[in-house]
Short mmCIF file of C-alpha atoms in Angstrom, two decimals:
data_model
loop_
_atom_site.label_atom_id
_atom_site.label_comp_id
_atom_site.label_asym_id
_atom_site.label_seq_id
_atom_site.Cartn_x
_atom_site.Cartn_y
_atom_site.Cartn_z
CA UNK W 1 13.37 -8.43 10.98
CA UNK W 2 9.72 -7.84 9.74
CA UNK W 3 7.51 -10.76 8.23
CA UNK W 4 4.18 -10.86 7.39
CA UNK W 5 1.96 -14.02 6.52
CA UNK W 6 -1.47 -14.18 5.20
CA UNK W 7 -2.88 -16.77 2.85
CA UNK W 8 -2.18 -16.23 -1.12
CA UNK W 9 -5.82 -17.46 -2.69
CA UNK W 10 -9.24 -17.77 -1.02
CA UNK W 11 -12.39 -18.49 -2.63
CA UNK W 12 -15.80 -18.37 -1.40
CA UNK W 13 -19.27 -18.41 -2.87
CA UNK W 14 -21.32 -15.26 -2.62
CA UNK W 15 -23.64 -14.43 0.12
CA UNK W 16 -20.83 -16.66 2.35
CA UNK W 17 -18.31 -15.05 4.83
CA UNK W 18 -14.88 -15.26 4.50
CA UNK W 19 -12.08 -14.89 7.52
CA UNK W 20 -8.15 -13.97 6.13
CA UNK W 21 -5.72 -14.42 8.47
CA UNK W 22 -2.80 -12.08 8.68
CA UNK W 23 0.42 -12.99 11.03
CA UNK W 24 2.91 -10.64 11.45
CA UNK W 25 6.55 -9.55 12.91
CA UNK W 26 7.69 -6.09 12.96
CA UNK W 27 9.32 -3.31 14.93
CA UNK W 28 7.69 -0.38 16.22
CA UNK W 29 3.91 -1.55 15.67
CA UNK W 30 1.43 1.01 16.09
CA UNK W 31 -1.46 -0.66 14.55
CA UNK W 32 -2.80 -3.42 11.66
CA UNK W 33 -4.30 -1.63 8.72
CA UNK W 34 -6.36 -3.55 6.02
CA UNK W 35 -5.95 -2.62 2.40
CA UNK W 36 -8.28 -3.86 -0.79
CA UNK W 37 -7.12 -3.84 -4.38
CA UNK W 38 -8.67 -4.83 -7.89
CA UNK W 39 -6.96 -5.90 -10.90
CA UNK W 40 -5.19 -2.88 -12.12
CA UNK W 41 -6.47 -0.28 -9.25
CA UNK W 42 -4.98 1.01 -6.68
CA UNK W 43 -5.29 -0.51 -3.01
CA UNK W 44 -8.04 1.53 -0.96
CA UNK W 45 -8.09 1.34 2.63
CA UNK W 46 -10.36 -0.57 4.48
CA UNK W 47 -10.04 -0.31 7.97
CA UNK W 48 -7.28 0.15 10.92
CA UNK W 49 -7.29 -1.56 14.26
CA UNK W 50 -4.74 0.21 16.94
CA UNK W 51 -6.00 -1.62 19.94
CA UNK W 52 -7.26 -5.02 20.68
CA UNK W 53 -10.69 -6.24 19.39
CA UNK W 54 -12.95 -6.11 16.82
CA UNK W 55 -13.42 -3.22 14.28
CA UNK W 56 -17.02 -2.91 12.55
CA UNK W 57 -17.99 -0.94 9.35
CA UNK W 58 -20.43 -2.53 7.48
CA UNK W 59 -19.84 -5.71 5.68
CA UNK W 60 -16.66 -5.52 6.85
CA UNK W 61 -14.68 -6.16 10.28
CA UNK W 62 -11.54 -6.21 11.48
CA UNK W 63 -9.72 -8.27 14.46
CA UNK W 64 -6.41 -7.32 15.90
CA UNK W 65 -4.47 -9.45 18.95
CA UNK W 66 -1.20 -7.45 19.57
CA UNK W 67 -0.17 -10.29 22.25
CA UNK W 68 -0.54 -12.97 19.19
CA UNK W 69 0.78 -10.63 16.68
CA UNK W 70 -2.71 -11.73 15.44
CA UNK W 71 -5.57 -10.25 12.98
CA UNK W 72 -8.08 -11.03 10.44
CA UNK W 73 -10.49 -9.25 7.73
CA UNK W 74 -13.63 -10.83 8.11
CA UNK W 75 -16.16 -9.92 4.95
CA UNK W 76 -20.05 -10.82 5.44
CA UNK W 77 -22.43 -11.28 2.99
CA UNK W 78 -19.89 -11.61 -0.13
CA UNK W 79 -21.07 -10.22 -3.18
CA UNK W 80 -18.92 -10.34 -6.80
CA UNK W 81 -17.15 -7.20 -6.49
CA UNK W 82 -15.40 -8.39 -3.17
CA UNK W 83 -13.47 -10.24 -5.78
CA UNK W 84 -10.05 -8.37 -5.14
CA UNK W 85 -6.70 -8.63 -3.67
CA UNK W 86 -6.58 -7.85 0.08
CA UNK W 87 -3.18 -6.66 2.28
CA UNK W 88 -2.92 -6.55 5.68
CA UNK W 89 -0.28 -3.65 6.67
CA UNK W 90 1.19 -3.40 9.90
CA UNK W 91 3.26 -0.53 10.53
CA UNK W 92 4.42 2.21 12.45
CA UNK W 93 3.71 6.37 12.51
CA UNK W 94 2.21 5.68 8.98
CA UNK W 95 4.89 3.86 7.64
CA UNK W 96 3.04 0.20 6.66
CA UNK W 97 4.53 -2.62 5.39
CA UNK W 98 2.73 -4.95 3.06
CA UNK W 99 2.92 -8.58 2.23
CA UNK W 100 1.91 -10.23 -1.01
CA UNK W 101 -1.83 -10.46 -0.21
CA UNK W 102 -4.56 -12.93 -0.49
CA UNK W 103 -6.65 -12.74 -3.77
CA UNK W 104 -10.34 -13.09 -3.12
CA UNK W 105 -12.50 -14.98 -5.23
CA UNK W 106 -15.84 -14.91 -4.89
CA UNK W 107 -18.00 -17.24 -7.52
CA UNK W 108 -22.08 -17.60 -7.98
CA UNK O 1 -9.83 15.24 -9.79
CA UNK O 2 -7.44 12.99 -7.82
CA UNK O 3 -6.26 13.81 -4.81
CA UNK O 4 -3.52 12.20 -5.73
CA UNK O 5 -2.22 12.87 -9.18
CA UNK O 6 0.86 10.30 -10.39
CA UNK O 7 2.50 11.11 -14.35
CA UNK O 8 3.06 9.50 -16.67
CA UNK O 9 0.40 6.74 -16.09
CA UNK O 10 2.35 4.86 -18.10
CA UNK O 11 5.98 4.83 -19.34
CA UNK O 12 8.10 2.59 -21.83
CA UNK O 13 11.69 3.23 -21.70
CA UNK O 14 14.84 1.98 -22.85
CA UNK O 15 17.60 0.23 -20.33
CA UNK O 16 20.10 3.04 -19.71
CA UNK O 17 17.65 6.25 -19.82
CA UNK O 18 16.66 8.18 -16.66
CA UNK O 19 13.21 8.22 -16.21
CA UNK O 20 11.11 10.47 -13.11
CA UNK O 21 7.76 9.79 -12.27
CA UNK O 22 6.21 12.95 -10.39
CA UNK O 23 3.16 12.52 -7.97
CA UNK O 24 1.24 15.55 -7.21
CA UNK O 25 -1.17 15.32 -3.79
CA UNK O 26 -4.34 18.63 -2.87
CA UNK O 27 -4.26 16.61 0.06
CA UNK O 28 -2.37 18.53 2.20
CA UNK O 29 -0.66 15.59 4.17
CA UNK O 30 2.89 16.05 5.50
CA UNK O 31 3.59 12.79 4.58
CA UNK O 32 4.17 11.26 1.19
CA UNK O 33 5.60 7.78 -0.22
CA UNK O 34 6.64 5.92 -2.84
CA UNK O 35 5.69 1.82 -3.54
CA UNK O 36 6.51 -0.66 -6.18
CA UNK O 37 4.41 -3.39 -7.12
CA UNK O 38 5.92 -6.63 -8.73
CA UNK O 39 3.59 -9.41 -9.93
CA UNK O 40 3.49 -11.60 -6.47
CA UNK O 41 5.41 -9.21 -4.30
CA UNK O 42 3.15 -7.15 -3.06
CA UNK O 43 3.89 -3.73 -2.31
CA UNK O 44 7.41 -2.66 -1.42
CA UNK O 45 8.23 0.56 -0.17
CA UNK O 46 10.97 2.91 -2.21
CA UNK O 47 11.19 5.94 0.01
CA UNK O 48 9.32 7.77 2.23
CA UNK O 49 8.81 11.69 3.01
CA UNK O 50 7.67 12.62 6.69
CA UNK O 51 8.04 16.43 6.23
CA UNK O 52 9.54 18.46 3.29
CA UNK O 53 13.11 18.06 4.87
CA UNK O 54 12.86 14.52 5.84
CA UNK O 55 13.66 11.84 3.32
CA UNK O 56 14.62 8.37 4.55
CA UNK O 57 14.97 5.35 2.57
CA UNK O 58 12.91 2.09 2.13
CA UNK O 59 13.38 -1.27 1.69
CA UNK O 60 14.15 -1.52 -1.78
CA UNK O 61 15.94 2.24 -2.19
CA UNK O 62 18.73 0.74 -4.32
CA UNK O 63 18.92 2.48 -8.09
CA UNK O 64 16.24 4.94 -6.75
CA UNK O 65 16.32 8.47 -5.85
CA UNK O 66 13.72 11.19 -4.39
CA UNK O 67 13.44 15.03 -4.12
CA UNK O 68 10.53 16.33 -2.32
CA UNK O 69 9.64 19.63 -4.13
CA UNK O 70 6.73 20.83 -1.98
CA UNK O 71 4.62 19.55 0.65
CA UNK O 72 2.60 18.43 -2.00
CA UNK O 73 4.94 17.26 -4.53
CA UNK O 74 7.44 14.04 -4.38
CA UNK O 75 9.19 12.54 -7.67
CA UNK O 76 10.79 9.18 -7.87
CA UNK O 77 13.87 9.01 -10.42
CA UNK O 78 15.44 6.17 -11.92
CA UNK O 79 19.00 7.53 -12.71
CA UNK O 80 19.89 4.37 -15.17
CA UNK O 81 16.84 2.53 -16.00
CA UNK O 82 17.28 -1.32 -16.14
CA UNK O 83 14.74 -4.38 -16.92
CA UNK O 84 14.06 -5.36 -13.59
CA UNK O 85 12.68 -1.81 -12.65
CA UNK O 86 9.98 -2.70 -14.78
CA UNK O 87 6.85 -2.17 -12.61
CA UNK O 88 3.52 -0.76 -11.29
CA UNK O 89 4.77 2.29 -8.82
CA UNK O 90 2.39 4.18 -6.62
CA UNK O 91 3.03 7.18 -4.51
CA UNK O 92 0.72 7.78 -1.68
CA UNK O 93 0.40 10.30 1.35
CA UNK O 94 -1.02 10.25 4.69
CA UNK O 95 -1.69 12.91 6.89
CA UNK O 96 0.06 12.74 10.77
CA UNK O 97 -0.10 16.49 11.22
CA UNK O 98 -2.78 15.72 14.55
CA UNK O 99 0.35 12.97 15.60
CA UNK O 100 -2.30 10.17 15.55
CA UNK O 101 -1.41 7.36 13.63
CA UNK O 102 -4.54 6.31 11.40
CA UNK O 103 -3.20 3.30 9.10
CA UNK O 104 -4.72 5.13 6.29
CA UNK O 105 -2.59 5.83 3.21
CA UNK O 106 -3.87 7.68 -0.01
CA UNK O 107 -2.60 5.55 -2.81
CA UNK O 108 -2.70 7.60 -7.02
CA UNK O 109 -3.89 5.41 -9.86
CA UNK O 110 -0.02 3.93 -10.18
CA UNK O 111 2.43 4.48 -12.82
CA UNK O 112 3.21 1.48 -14.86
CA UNK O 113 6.97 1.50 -16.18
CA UNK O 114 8.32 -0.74 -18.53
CA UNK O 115 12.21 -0.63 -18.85
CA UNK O 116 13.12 -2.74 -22.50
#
């Protein structure tokens, strides 16, 4: 079967960095992809890690572990707007499956 | 414009009535896909469309139905609308045409259906 488990609520302050964990089970994994989503948008993607390590673009990295079925989103520097849902998405030949998220709440 | 293009944005409907939300991609991906999103659930997948003449069912596929009209065209139909169909449904695409898997999916702005 496929599972996925990430945290449901995290709150930071801004200017702090925040880690979200993301566990997962699924057949045919190609890759962890990394999805954010505001109230009432639509998710945008954020990054995709295929291999083991560390994925950079700007504030925001990515970690992957395919032996731990392992990865986090790690956000730097949090400002208000990172206030959002965020999805991990493991999957296969494009086909991702998401969890339920982790809602992001950044405060002053 | 969107790239991807979902109608109605919104739709109220009646338990009983068939209802098809149409997404429209300039995209030009092969591939093309339908979520739900339910308060708490995250996303759930409906259907999925690799090519033109490959539909395949998702995890929730039950009391849904698909028709891929184009490469760039894939509608979603509720045959017999009922309450619990009431949702927030995106289609998205992705493009695999270079076979390299990129994780990235082009969500529309979502189609929010409420079944009374």
């Amino acid at each position: 079967g496929q599972s996925l488990e990430q945290p449901s609520e995290v709150t930071a302050v801004e200017g702090a960095i925040v880690q979200i964990n993301c566990t997962y089970q699924t057949s045919g994994f190609y890759g962890l992809s990394w999805y954010q989503q505001h109230d009432g948008g639509a998710p945008t993607f954020l990054s995709y890690n295929a291999l083991d390590g560390l994925e950079e673009t700007g504030r925001f990295s990515s970690f992957l572990s395919r032996s731990d079925s392992y990865g986090y989103l790690l956000l730097q520097e949090l400002q208000m707007k990172d206030s959002a849902s965020y999805f991990c998405a493991p999957g296969g030949g494009n086909k991702l499956t998401f969890g339920t998220g982790t809602q992001l709440k950044v405060e002053l | 414009d969107a790239d991807v293009t979902q109608t109605p944005r919104n739709r109220i409907t009646k338990t009983g009535k068939r209802i098809m939300l149409e997404c429209s991609q300039t995209k030009g991906h092969d591939r093309m896909y339908w979520y739900r999103q339910d308060p708490g659930l995250g996303l759930r997948l409906i259907y999925y469309s690799f090519d033109v003449k490959d539909i395949n069912k998702g995890e929730i596929s039950d009391g849904y139905s698909v028709s891929r009209q184009a490469q760039a065209k894939f509608s979603l139909s509720l045959e017999s609308a009922i309450p619990n169909q009431t949702a927030l449904y995106f289609c998205a695409t992705s493009d695999f045409s270079s076979g390299v898997n990129t994780g990235e999916l082009f969500f529309g702005e979502g189609s929010r259906l409420t079944v009374l």
